[in-house]
Structure formats: structure tokens, C-alpha cells
Coordinates of C-alpha atoms and ligand atoms in Angstrom, one line a residue:
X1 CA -19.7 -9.9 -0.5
X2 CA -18.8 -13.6 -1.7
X3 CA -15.8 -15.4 -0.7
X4 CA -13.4 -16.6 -3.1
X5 CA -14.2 -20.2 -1.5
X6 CA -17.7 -19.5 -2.1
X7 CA -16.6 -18.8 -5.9
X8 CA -14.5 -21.7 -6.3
X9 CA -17.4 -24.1 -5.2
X10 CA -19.9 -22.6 -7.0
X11 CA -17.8 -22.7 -10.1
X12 CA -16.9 -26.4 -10.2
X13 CA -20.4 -27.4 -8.7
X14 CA -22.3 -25.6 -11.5
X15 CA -19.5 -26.3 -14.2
X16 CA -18.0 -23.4 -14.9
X17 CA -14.4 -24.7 -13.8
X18 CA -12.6 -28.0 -12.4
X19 CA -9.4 -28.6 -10.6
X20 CA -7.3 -29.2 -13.5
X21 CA -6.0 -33.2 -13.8
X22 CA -7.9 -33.9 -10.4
X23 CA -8.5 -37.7 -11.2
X24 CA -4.9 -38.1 -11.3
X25 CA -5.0 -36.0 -7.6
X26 CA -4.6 -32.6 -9.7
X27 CA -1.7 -30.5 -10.7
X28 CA -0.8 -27.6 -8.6
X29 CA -2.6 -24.5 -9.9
X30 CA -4.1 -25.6 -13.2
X31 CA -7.7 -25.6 -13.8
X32 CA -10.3 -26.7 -16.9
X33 CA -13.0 -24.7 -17.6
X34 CA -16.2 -27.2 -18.1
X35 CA -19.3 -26.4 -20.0
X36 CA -20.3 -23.3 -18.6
X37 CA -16.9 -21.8 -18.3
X38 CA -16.1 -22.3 -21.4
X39 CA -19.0 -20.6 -22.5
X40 CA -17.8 -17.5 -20.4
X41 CA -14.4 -17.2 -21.6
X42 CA -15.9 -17.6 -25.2
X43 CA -18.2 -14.6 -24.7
X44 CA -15.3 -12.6 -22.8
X45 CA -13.2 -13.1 -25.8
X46 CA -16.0 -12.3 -28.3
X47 CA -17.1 -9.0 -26.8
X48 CA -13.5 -7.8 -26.7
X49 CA -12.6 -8.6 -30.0
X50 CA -16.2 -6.9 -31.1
X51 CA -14.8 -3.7 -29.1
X52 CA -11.0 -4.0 -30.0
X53 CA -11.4 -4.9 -33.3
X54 CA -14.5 -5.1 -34.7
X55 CA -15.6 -1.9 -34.1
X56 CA -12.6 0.0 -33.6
X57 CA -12.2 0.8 -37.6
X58 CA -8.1 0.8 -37.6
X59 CA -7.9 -2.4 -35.5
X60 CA -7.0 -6.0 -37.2
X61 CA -6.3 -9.4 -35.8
X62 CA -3.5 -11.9 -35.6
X63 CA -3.0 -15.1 -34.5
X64 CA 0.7 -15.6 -33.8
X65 CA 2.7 -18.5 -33.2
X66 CA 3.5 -19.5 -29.3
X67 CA 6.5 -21.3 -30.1
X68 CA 9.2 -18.0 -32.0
X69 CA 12.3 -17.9 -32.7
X70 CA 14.5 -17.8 -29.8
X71 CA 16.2 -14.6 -30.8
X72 CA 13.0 -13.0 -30.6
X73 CA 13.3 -13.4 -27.0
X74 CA 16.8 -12.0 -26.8
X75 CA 16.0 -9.1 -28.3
X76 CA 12.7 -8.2 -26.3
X77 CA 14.8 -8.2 -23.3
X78 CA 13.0 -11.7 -21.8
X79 CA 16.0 -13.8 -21.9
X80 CA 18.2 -11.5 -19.8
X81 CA 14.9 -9.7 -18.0
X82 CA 12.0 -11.4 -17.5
X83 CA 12.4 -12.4 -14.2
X84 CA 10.5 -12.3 -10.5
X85 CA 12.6 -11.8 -7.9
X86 CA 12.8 -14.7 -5.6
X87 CA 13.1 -15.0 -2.3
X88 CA 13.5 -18.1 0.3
X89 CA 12.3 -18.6 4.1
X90 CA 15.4 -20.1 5.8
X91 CA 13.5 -21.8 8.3
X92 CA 10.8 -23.2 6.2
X93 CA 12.4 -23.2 2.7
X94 CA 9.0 -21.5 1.2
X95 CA 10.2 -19.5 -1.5
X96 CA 8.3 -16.6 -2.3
X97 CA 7.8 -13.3 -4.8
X98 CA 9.6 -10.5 -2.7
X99 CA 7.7 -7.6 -4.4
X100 CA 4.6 -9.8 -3.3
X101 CA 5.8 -9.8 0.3
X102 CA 6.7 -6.2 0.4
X103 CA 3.0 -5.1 -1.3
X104 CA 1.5 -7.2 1.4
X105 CA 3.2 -6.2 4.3
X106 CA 2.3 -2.4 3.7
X107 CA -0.7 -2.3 1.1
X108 CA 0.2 1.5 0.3
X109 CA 4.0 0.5 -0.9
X110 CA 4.0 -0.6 -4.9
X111 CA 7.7 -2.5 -5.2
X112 CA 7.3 -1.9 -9.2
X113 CA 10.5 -1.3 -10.6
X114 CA 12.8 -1.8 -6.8
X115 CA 16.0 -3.5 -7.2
X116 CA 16.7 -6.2 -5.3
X117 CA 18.8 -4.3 -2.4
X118 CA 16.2 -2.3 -2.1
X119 CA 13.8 -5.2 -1.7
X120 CA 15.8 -7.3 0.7
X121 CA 16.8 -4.3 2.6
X122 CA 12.6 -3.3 2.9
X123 CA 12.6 -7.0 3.9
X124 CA 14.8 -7.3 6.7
X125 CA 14.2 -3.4 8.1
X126 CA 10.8 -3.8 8.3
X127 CA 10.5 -7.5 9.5
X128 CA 8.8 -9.0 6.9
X129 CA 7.0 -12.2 8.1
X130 CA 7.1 -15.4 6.5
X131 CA 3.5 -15.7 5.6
X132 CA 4.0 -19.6 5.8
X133 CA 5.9 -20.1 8.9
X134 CA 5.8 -16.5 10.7
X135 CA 9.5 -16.3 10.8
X136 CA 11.6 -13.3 9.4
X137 CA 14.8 -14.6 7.9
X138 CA 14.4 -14.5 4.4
X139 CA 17.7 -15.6 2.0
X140 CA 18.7 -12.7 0.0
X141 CA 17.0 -12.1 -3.7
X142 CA 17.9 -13.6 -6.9
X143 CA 16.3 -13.2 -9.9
X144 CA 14.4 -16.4 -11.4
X145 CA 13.6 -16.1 -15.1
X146 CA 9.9 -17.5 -15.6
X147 CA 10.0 -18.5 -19.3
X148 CA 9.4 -21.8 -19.8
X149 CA 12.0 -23.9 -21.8
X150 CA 11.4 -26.5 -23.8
X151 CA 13.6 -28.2 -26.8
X152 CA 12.2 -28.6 -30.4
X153 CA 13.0 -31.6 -32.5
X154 CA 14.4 -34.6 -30.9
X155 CA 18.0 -33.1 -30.0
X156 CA 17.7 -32.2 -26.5
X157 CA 20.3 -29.8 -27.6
X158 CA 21.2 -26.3 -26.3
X159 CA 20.9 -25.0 -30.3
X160 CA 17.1 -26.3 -30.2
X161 CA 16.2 -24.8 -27.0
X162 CA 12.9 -22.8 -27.2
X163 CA 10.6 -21.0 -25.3
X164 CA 6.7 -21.2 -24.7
X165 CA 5.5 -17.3 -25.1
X166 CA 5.3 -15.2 -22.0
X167 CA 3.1 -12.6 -23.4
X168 CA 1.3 -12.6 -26.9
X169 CA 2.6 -9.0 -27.5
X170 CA 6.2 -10.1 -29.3
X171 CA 4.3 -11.8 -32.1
X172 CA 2.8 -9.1 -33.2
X173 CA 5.7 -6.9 -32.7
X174 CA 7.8 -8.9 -35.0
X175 CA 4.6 -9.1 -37.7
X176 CA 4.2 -4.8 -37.6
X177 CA 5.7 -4.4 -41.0
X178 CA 4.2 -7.8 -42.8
X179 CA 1.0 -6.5 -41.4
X180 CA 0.8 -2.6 -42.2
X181 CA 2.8 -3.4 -46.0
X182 CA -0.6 -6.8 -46.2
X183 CA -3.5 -4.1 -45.1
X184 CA -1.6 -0.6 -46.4
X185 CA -3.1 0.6 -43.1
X186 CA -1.9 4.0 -41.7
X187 CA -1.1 5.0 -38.5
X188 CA -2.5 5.2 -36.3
X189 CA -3.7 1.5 -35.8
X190 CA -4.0 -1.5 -34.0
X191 CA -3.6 -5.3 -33.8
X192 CA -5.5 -7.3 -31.7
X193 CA -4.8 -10.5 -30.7
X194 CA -5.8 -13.8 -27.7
X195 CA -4.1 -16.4 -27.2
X196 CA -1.9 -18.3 -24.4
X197 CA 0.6 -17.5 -22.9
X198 CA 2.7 -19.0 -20.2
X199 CA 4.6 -18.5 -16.8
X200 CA 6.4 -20.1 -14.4
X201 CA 5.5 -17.9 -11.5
X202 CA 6.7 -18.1 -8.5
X203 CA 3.5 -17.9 -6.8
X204 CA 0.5 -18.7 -8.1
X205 CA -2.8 -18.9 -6.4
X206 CA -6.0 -17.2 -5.7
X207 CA -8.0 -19.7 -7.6
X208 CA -7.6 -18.5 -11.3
X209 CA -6.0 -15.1 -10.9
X210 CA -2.9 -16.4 -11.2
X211 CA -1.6 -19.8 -13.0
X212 CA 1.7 -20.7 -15.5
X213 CA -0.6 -21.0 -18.2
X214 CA -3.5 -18.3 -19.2
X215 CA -4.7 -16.8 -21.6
X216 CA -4.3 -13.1 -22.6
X217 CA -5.8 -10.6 -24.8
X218 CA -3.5 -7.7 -26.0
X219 CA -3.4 -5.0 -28.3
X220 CA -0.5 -2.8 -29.7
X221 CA -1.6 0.5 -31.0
X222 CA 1.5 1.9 -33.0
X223 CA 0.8 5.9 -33.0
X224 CA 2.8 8.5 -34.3
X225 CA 5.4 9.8 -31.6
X226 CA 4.2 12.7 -29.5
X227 CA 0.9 11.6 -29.9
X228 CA 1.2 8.9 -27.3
X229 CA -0.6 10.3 -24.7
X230 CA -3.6 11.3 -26.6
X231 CA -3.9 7.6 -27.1
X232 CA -3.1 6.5 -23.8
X233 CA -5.7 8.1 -21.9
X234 CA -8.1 7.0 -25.3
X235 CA -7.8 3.7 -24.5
X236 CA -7.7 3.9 -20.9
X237 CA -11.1 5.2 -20.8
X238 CA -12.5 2.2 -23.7
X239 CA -11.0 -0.6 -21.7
X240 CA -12.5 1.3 -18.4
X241 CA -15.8 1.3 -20.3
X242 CA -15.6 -1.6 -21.9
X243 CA -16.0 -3.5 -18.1
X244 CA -18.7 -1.3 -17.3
X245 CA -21.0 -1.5 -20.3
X246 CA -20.4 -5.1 -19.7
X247 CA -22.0 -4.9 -16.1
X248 CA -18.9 -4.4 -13.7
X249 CA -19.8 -2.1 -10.7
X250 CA -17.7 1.0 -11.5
X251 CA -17.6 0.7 -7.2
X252 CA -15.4 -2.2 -7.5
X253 CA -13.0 -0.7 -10.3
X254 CA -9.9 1.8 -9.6
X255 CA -6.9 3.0 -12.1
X256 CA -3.8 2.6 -10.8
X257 CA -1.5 5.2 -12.2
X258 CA 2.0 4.2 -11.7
X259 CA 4.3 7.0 -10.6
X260 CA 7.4 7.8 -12.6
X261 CA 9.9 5.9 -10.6
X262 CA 7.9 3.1 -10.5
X263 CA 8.0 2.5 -14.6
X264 CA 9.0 -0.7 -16.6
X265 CA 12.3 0.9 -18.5
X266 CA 10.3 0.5 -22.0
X267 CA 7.8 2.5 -20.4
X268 CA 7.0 6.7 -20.0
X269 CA 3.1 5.8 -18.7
X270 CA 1.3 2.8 -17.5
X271 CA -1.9 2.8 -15.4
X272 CA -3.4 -0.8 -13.9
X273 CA -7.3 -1.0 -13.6
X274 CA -7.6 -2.5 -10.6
X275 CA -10.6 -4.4 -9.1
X276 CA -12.0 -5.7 -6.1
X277 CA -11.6 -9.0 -6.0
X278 CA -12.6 -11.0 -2.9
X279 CA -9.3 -10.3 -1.2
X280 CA -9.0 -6.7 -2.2
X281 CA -7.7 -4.1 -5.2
X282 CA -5.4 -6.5 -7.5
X283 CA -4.1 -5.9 -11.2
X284 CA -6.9 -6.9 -13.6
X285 CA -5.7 -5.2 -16.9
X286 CA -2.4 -3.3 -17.3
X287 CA -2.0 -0.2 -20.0
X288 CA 1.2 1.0 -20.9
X289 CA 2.6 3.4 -23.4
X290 CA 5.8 1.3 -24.7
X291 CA 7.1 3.8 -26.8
X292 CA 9.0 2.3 -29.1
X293 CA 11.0 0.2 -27.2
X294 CA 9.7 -3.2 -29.3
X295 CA 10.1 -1.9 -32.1
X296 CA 13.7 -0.6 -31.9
X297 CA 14.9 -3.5 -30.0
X298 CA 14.1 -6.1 -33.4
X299 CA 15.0 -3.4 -35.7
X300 CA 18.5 -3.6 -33.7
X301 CA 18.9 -7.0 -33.4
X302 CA 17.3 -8.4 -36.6
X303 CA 18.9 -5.8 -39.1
X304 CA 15.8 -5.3 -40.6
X305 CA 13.9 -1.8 -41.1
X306 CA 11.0 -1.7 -39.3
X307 CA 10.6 2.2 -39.4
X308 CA 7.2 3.4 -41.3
X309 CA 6.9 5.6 -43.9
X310 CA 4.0 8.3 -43.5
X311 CA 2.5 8.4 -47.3
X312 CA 1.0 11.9 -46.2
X313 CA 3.8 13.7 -45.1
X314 CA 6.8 11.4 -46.2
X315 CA 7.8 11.2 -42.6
X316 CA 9.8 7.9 -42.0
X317 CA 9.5 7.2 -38.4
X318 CA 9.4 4.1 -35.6
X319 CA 5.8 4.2 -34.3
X320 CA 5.0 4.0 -30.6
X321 CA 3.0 2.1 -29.1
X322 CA -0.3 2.0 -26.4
X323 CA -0.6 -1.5 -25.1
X324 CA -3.8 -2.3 -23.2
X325 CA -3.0 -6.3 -21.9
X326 CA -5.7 -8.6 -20.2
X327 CA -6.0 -11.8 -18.7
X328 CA -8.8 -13.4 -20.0
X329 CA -8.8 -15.6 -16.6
X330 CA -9.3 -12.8 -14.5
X331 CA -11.7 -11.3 -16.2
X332 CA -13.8 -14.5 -15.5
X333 CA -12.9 -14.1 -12.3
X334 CA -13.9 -10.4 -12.1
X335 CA -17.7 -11.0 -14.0
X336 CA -18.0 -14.5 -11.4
X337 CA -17.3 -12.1 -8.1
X338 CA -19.4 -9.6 -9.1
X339 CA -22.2 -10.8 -10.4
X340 CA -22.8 -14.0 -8.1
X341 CA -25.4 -13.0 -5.6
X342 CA -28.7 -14.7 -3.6
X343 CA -31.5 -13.1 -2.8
X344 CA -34.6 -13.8 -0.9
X345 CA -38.0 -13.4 -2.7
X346 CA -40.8 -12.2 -1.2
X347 CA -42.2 -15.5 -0.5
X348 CA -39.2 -16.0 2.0
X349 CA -37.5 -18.4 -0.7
X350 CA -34.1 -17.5 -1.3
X351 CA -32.9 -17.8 -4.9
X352 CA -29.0 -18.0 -5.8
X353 CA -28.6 -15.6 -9.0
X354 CA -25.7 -15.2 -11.4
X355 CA -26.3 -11.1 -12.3
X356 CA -23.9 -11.3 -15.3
X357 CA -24.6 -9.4 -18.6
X358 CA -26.3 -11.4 -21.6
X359 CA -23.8 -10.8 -23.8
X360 CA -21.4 -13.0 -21.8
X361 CA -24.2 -15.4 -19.5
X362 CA -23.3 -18.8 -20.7
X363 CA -26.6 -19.4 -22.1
X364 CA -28.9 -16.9 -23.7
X365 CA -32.2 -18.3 -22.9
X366 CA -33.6 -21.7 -22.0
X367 CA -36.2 -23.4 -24.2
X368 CA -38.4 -24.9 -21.4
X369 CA -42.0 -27.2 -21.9
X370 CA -44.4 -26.1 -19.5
X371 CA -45.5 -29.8 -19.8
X372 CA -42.7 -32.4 -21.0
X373 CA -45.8 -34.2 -22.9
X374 CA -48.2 -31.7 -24.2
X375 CA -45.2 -29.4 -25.3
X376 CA -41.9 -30.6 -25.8
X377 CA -41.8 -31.1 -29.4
X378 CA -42.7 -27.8 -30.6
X379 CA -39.8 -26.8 -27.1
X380 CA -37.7 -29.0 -29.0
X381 CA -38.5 -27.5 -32.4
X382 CA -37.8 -23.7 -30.9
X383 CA -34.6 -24.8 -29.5
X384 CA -33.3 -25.8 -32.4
X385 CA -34.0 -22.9 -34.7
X386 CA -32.3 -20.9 -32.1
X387 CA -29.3 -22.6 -31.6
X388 CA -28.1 -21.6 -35.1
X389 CA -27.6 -18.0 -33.5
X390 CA -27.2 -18.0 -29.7
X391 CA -25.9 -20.6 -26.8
X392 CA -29.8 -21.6 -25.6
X393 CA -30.0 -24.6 -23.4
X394 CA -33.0 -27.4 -23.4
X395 CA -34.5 -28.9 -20.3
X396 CA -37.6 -30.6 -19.8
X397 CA -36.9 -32.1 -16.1
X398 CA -38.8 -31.3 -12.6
X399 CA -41.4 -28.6 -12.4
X400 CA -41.1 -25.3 -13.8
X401 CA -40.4 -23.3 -10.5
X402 CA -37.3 -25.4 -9.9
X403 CA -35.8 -25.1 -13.5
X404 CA -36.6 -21.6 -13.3
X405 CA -33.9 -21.6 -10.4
X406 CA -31.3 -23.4 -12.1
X407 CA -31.4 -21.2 -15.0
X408 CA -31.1 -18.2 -12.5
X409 CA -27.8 -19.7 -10.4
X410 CA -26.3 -20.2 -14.1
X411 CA -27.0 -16.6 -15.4
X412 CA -29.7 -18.0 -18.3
X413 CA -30.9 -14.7 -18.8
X414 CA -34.3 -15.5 -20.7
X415 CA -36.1 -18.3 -19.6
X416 CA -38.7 -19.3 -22.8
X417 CA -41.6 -21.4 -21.9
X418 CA -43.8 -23.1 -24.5
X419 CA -47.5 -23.4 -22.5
X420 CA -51.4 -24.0 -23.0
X421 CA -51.5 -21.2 -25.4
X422 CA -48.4 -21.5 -27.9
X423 CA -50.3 -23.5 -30.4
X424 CA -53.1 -21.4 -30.8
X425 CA -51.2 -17.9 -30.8
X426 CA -47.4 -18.8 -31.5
X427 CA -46.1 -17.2 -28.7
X428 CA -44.6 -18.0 -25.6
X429 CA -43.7 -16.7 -22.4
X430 CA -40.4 -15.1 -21.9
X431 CA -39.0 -14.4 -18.5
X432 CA -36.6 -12.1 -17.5
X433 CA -33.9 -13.4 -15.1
X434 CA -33.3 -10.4 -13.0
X435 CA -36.9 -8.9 -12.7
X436 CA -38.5 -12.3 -13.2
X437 CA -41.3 -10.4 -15.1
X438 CA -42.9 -12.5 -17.8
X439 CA -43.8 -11.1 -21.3
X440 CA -45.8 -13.0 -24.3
X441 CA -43.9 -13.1 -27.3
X442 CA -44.7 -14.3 -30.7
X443 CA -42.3 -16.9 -32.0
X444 CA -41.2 -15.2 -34.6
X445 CA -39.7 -12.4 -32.7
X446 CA -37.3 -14.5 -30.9
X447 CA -34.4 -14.2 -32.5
X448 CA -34.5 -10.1 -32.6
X449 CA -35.6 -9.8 -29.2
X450 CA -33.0 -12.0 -28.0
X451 CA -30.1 -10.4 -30.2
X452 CA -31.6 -6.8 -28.4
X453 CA -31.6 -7.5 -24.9
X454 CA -27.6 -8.8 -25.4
X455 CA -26.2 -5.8 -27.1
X456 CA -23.4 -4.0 -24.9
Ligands
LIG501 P1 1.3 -9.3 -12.2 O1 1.9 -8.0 -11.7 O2 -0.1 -9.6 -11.6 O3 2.2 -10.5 -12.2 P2 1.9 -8.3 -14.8 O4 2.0 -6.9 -14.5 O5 3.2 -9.1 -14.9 O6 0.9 -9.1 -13.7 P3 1.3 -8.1 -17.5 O7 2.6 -8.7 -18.0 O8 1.1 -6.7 -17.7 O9 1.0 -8.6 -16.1 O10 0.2 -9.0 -18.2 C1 -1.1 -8.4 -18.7 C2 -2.2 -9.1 -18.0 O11 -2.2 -10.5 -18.2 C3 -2.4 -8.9 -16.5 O12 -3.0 -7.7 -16.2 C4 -3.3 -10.0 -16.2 O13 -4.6 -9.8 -16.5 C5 -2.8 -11.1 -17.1 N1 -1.8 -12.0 -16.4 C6 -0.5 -11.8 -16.3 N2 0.1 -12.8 -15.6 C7 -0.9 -13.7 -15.4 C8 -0.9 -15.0 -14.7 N3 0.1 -15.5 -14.2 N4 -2.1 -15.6 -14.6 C9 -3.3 -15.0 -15.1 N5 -3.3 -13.9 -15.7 C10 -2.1 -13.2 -15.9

């Protein structure tokens, strides 16, 4: 099993991600993803929005402001609600998520949905150790709202103070009826949509699992009450599928069903998928049926009608929704752990290998002259065709064994050499990255058998 400290150097020593502002001696949990990470998170996002939306017939997109309104923020609850609750060390002035403490102390207790008595009481009962200093005298909880404020135009006035988004899910909320009157779609359907979104947690850490700024990919799938549940368990079992066909172990992957008294308010189900991260089981992708709480909430505040009229049956009804909300970070986090591996070849070599699917390996293949001289050019010539389709990489430098290698450690999945023969049969050899069997394929096929082996 890797460590995450094995992850994190890996990641910024092969450029998948760098300490965020580190010439200027970094900010605190902020990271940039580099050539290769950016890649990643590209091909995450791609592959969901293929699943979510492409394919999924009823699903469209949106790409909705960060900065809203500040009454949309009111009226989804965040202004008065959206907050951790925060607690203090009073010998060491640490301050800390109390739920956090609570889950840690006893991994079987889940301090969803605990007020904060009840947490401070858990705290102080069961001795709850400072995980900074040891100690166990802990100020009692307050809640500490983790929007982030800012002020738009150049009044640093109350009346212009905004908010970054928290979650993308309120933009589309507030779009439902623009979008279903634009598309005349029917329920049931869904909008998609990635993009940032910000927090100011209290803790953040564990490398990129959590940070104040991310990016997330949500959907709201407005249904026709009663049929929530049906939907529910539909798209728990796609987004469950979705990681697998994508190569997670299913080993490392668990649903966490949350019981009833454990529920967000806006809530009658939510399940997490959990995976195994190197520290253990933590929330990679929550799924909750939000009834429709959103919607209400702005029909009530905003005046407006928001309820949908069924053209079949003449019904006029609020929808409600299934939400199914990612990180896209930890999902880079999630393909990284489990696909980074070494192993030692039969000639006693070891080789470090990056086993992630094609479809989201940074590069598809790698255009490599067996001979910089004899056969770069027509390399070079190959290359180019292909990058008008796929992410390929170039690279004539050091012997073939060794580029080989580096290919491997990035994930390269097909390593295409031009050799001796390519000019008399217009083929070349094309090795696989996991088997490391070669095959001879004509030039011509390429682009096919490339766009095969990456289908998911
Ligand atoms: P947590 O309990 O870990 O704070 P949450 O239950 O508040 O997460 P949601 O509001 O359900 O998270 O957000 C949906 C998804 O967005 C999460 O499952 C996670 O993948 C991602 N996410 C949420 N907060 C962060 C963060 N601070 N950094 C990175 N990803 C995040």
C-alpha cells in the first residue's frame, strides 16, 4: 500500500502537482496541478461529463456563475447554516473541527447531524485528546460559517458584500425553470455541471483531499415526487460504476448509508461512497435525495413560481431532487492511490508503474524513435497527426529501455516506437504499458486502435 507521503512526492516529482505559491514559501494548503495533473483532472472531468451528461439522454450542462446574488445564499439556508462547528484546545489554542475529533476518536461514531451539546458533551465524557498537544480541555463549540466574503465594486460596503460559491449546486437550482422552459425537457432530468467552489474550512489537510478552494462536479436530477427513491438507488449504482469501469478496485470502495437521525434537514436519504484512501475509509462522493428543499426555499424567498407543469398529465408540481456531488480533487487523489504501484520484472529490475485507466492516463501513447537519427522525422511526423485527437507525448532522449520506464511511472499507456522496419511496412511497434507485450501496427490504424483501448 503507498503512503500518502509517497503520493505527494511522486506527484510533484513527476508533475502531477506542486505546492501551491511555494517560491513565495507556499500558502497553507493550496496546491497547482502541473503538466501531468492537469491532464488528470481534465480527463476526470471529461469522462464524467461523457457519463453524466453525454450519455445520460435527459442530462444537460451549465456553467453558472461563482459570484450570485447574495440572497441566493439566504435563501439556501448557507448564510444562517453553513457552518463547521469549531472547537479550540485551551492549552494550545489549535482550533479544530469537533465532528472531526469525535469521528476520530471512535471510527464507528458518525457526528453527522449532532448538535453542539451533544458534541462538546461526547468531547469532554469521553476525553477527547488534543491531537496537537495531547491535552483534553477543549473550549466549548461555536459555529464558524465557512463562506468566504468578499465585496464587489469598490465600496467596501456591507450592501456589496458577496460570497465565493460554496457548492456549484445553487446555480443551477436558481436556473431549473430558465433551463426546463430553454430545452422543453420533461421530468425527469438532469443538469450537470463543474466548476469551483470554495471553503474556508477549518481543517484542511491530507494533501489534496481537503483545501478552501476545489473543484466539484454535481448534478441535480429533479424527479417527480414519490419517485425519489427509484432514482436514488439509480444513481447510486452509476456513480458506483462509474469509478469502477474507470479502474478503481471495487476492494477499496464502500457506501456509506447514513441512518435517519443522522440526515442533513433537506434530506430523507443520502449515502457517501467511501474509499480507502491511505489513511483509511473517507467521503469521496456524497448522494443525497434533497427533496425539494432548493427548490421551495427560492420559490419562497424570490416570489417566483418555480413549480413545473407535467404536459402529460397536467400535474403542476415542485420536482425533487437526487444530487450525486464530487470533488474532482479527490477523485485525483483516489485514481493516484490506487493505481500507483512498482513492480519487479523478471530480470530483478524493479519498474515504478502508474496502473490508471487510458481514458484518464495523462498521455495516451508516446511517439518514440528507436533511433533519434535514422527515425525521428517520420516519429515527429506521427506525433503530430495524433495530437489532433489524443494527449500523446514526444521524446527522443536516452535509450529506449529507459524511456520505456518513464512512460510506465507517468501511466503512458501505449508506448509507439518507429524502428528498422517502419519505412518499408508503415507500421510500428506498439507496447502495452501493463503487459509490456509489443504488437506491429500499421500506421494507419493508430488512431482507431488508440480510441479502442480508452473506451470506459
Ligand atoms: P466533508 O464531510 O468531507 O467536509 P461534505 O459532506 O461537506 O464533505 P459535500 O458538501 O457533500 O461534502 O460536497 C460534495 C463533495 O465535494 C464531497 O464528497 C467531496 O468530494 C467534495 N468536497 C467537499 N468539500 C471539499 C473540500 N474542502 N476539498 C476538496 N473536496 C471537497
Amino acid at each position: 500500500m503507498v503512503t500518502l507521503d509517497m503520493i505527494v512526492q511522486y506527484a510533484k516529482t513527476t508533475g502531477f502537482i506542486y505546492q501551491g505559491s511555494e517560491l513565495y514559501g507556499g500558502l497553507a494548503n493550496t496546491w497547482d496541478y502541473g503538466p501531468l495533473g492537469s491532464l488528470l483532472k481534465k480527463n476526470i472531468k471529461n469522462a464524467w461529463v461523457q457519463k453524466f451528461q453525454r450519455e445520460s439522454a435527459n442530462n444537460v450542462l451549465l456553467d453558472s456563475s461563482i459570484l450570485l446574488n447574495s440572497e441566493v445564499w439566504k435563501a439556501s439556508g448557507h448564510v444562517g447554516g453553513f457552518s463547521d462547528p469549531l472547537t479550540e484546545c485551551k492549552s494550545c489554542n489549535q482550533r479544530f473541527r469537533a465532528d472531526k475529533l469525535i469521528e476520530e476518536h471512535d471510527h464507528s461514531v458518525n457526528a453527522d447531524g449532532w448538535d453542539t451539546d451533544k458534541m462538546y458533551n461526547y468531547l469532554i465524557e469521553n476525553k477527547v485528546k488534543c491531537p496537537s498537544c495531547g491535552k483534553t480541555d477543549f473550549l466549548p463549540i461555536r459555529k464558524f460559517n465557512m463562506m468566504f466574503q468578499t465585496f464587489q465594486g469598490v465600496v467596501l460596503e456591507q450592501a456589496n458584500q458577496i460570497y465565493l460559491r460554496p457548492e456549484t449546486a445553487q446555480g443551477i437550482f436558481i436556473q431549473f425553470k430558465n433551463i426546463q422552459r430553454s430545452t422543453r425537457k420533461k421530468v425527469p432530468f438532469g443538469v450537470c455541471q463543474v466548476g469551483k467552489s470554495f471553503r474556508n474550512e477549518i481543517t484542511p489537510g491530507n494533501f489534496i483531499f481537503r483545501t478552501r478552494e476545489f473543484e466539484q462536479m454535481e448534478m441535480e436530477f429533479f424527479v417527480k415526487p414519490g419517485t425519489e427513491m427509484e432514482y436514488f438507488e439509480y444513481w447510486k449504482s452509476f456513480c458506483m460504476n462509474w469509478l469502477t469501469n474507470l479502474g478503481l478496485k471495487r476492494e477499496n470502495l464502500e457506501f456509506d448509508d447514513h441512518k435517519p437521525e443522522a440526515l442533513s434537514h433537506y434530506s430523507n436519504a443520502t449515502t457517501d461512497i467511501r474509499y480507502r484512501f491511505p489513511w483509511g475509509f473517507d467521503e469521496l462522493w456524497g448522494i443525497a435525495s434533497r427533496t425539494d428543499y432548493d427548490l421551495k426555499a427560492h420559490q419562497l424567498h424570490s416570489g417566483e413560481n418555480l413549480t413545473y407543469l407535467d404536459p402529460d398529465t397536467n400535474e403542476k408540481y415542485l420536482p425533487y431532487v437526487v444530487e450525486p456531488a464530487v470533488g474532482v480533487e479527490r477523485l485525483v487523489l483516489a485514481f493516484l492511490t490506487d493505481a500507483l504501484d512498482e513492480e519487479t520484472l523478471d530480470s530483478g529490475d524493479t519498474r515504478q508503474i502508474l496502473r490508471i485507466h487510458p481514458a484518464l492516463a495523462p498521455y495516451k501513447a508516446a511517439i518514440l524513435p528507436l533511433m533519434k537519427k535514422e527515425h525521428a522525422d517520420k516519429a515527429f511526423e506521427i506525433y503530430t497527426e495524433l495530437t489532433k485527437y489524443f494527449d500523446v507525448i514526444y521524446d527522443e532522449t536516452q535509450n529506449i529501455g529507459k524511456r520505456y520506464r518513464r512512460q510506465d511511472a507517468i501511466g503512458t499507456y501505449l508506448c509507439i516506437t518507429v524502428d528498422h522496419d517502419t519505412a518499408a511496412d508503415n507500421s510500428v511497434t506498439v507496447r502495452n504499458r501493463d503487459t509490456m507485450e509489443q504488437v506491429r501496427i500499421p500506421i494507419k490504424e493508430l488512431r482507431g486502435y488508440i480510441e479502442e483501448q480508452s473506451k470506459f
